[in-house]
CSV table of C-alpha atoms in Angstrom, one decimal:
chain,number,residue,atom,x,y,z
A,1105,UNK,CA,-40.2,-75.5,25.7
A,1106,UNK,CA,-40.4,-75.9,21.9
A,1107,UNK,CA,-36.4,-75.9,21.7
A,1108,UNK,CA,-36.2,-78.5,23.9
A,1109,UNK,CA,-35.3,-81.5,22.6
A,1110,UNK,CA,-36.6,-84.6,24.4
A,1111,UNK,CA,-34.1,-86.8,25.6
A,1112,UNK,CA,-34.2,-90.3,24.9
A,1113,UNK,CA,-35.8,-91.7,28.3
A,1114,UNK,CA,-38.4,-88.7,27.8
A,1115,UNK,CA,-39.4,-90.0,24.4
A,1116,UNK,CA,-39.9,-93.4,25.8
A,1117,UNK,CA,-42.0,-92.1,28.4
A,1118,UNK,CA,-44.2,-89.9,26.6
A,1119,UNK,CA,-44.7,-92.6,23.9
A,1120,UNK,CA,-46.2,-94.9,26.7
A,1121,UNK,CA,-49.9,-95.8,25.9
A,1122,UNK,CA,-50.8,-94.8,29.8
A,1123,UNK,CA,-49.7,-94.0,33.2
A,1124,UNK,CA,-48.9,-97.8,34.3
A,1125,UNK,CA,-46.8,-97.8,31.6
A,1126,UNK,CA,-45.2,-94.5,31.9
A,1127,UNK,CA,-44.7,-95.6,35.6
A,1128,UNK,CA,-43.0,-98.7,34.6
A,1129,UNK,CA,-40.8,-96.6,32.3
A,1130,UNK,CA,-39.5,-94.6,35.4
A,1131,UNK,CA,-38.7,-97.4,37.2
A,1132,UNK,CA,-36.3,-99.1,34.6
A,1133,UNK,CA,-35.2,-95.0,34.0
A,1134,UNK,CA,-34.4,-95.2,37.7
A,1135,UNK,CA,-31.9,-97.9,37.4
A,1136,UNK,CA,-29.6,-96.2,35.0
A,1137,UNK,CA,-28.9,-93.6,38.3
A,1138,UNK,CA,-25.9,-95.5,39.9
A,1139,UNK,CA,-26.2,-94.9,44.0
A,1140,UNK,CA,-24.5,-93.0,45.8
A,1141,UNK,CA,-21.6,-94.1,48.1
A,1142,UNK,CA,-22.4,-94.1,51.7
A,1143,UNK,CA,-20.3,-91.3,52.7
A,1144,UNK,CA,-22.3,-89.3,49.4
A,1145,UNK,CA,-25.3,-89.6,51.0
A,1146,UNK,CA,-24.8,-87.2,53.5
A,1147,UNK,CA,-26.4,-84.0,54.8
A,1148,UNK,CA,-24.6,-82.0,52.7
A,1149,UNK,CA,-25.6,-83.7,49.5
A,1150,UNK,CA,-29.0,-83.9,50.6
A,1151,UNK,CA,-31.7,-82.0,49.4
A,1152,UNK,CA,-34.5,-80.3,51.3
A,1153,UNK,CA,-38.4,-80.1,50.8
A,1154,UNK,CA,-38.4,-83.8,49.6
A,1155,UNK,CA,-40.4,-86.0,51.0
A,1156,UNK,CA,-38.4,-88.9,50.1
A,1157,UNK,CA,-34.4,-88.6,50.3
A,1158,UNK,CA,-32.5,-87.0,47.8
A,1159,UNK,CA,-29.1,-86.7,47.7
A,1160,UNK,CA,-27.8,-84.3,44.4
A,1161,UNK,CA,-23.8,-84.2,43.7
A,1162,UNK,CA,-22.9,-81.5,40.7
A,1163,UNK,CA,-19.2,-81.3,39.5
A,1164,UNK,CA,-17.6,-80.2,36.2
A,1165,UNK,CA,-17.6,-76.4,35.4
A,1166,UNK,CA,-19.6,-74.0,34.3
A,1167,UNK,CA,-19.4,-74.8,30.5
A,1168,UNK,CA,-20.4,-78.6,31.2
A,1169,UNK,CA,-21.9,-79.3,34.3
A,1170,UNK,CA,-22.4,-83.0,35.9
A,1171,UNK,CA,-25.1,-84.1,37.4
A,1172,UNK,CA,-25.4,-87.4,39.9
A,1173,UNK,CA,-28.4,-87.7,42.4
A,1174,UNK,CA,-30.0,-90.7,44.3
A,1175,UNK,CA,-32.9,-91.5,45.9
A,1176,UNK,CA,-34.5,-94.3,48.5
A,1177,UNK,CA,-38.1,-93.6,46.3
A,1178,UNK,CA,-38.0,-96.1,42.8
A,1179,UNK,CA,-40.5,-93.4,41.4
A,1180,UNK,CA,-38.3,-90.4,42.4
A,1181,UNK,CA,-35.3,-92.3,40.9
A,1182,UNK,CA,-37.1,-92.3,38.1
A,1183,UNK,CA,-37.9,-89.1,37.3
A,1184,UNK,CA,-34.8,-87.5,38.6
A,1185,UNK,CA,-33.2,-89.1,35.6
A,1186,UNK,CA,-35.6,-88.1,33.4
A,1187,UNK,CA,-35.0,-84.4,34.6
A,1188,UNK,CA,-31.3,-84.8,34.8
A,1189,UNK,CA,-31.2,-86.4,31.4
A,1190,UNK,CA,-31.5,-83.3,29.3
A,1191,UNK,CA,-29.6,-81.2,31.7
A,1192,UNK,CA,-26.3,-83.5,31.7
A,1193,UNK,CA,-23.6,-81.8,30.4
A,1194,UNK,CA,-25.6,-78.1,29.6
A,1195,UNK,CA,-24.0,-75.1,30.5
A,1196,UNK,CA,-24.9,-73.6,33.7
A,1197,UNK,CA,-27.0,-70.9,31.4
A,1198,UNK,CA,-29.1,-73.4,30.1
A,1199,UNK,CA,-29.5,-75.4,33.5
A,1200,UNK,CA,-31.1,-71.9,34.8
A,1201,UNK,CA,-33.4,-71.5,31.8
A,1202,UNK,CA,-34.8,-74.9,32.1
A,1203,UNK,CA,-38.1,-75.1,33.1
A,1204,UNK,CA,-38.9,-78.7,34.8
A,1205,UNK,CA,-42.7,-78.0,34.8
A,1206,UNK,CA,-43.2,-77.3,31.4
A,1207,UNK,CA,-41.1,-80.2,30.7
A,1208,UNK,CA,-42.9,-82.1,32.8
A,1209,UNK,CA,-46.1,-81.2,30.9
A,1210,UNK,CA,-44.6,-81.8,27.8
A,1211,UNK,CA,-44.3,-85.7,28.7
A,1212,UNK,CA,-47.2,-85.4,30.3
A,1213,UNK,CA,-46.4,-86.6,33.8
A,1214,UNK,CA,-47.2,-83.1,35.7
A,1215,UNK,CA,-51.4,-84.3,35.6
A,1216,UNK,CA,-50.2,-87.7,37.5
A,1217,UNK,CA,-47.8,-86.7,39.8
A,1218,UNK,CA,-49.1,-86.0,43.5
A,1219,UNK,CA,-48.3,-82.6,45.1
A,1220,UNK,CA,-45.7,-83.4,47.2
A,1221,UNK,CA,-43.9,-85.1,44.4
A,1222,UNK,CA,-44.1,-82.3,42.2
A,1223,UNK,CA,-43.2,-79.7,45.0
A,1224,UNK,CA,-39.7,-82.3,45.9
A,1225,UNK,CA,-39.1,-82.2,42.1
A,1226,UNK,CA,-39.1,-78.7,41.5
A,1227,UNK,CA,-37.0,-78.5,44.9
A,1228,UNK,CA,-34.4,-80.9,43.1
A,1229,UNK,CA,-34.3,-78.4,40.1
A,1230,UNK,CA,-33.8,-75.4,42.4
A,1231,UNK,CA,-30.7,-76.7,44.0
A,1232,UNK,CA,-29.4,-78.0,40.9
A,1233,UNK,CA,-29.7,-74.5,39.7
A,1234,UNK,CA,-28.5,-72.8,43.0
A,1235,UNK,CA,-25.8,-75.4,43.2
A,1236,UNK,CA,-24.8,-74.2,39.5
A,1237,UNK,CA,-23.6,-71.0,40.8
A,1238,UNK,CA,-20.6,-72.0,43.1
A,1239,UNK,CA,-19.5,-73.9,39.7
């Protein structure tokens, strides 16, 4: 993870003095996702093994790929545009090398985050990345 340069909403939330804060900070990160249209929201777009709803939409190629998800959860908003941040744009290479828990850790929202949260996250990352590959 030391190549990984933290994105600007990362920084902000890592730099929070403690978790009310850093929760605060995912909100307002959470409004910068724009939702999804009715008709994105669909089974198709959703993905599974979140406890909340997530719906993930990837387009562009494999030399830039683009990332739009959405969510009914504010917190889950939040953090799915702190993971998407850094990955916005990447090559599909480096969208499979990325590794969501260690940046996680980095920030240091892994120790706060409940189970199932972390286990819907890191089932947002695996269909981003299996998604990569019909790019």
């Amino acid at each position: 993870m030391s190549t990984v340069k933290l994105s600007p909403l990362a920084t902000t939330i890592q730099q929070s003095q403690n978790w009310e804060a850093q929760m605060r900070q995912l909100m307002l990160a959470g409004k910068q996702l724009a939702p999804l249209t009715p008709s994105e929201q669909c089974d198709d777009n959703e993905v599974s093994g979140c406890e909340s709803q997530v719906w993930l939409i990837l387009g562009g190629d494999t030399h830039a790929v683009q990332l739009r998800a959405y969510s009914t959860s504010k917190i889950i908003r939040g953090l799915l545009a702190v993971l998407m941040e850094p990955l916005q744009g990447q090559s599909v290479e480096k969208i499979q090398a990325f590794d969501s828990q260690a940046y996680l850790q980095l920030l240091g929202l892994e120790r706060h985050l409940s189970q199932s949260r972390a286990s819907g996250l890191n089932a947002v990352v695996k269909a981003i990345q299996y998604r990569c590959q019909s790019l």
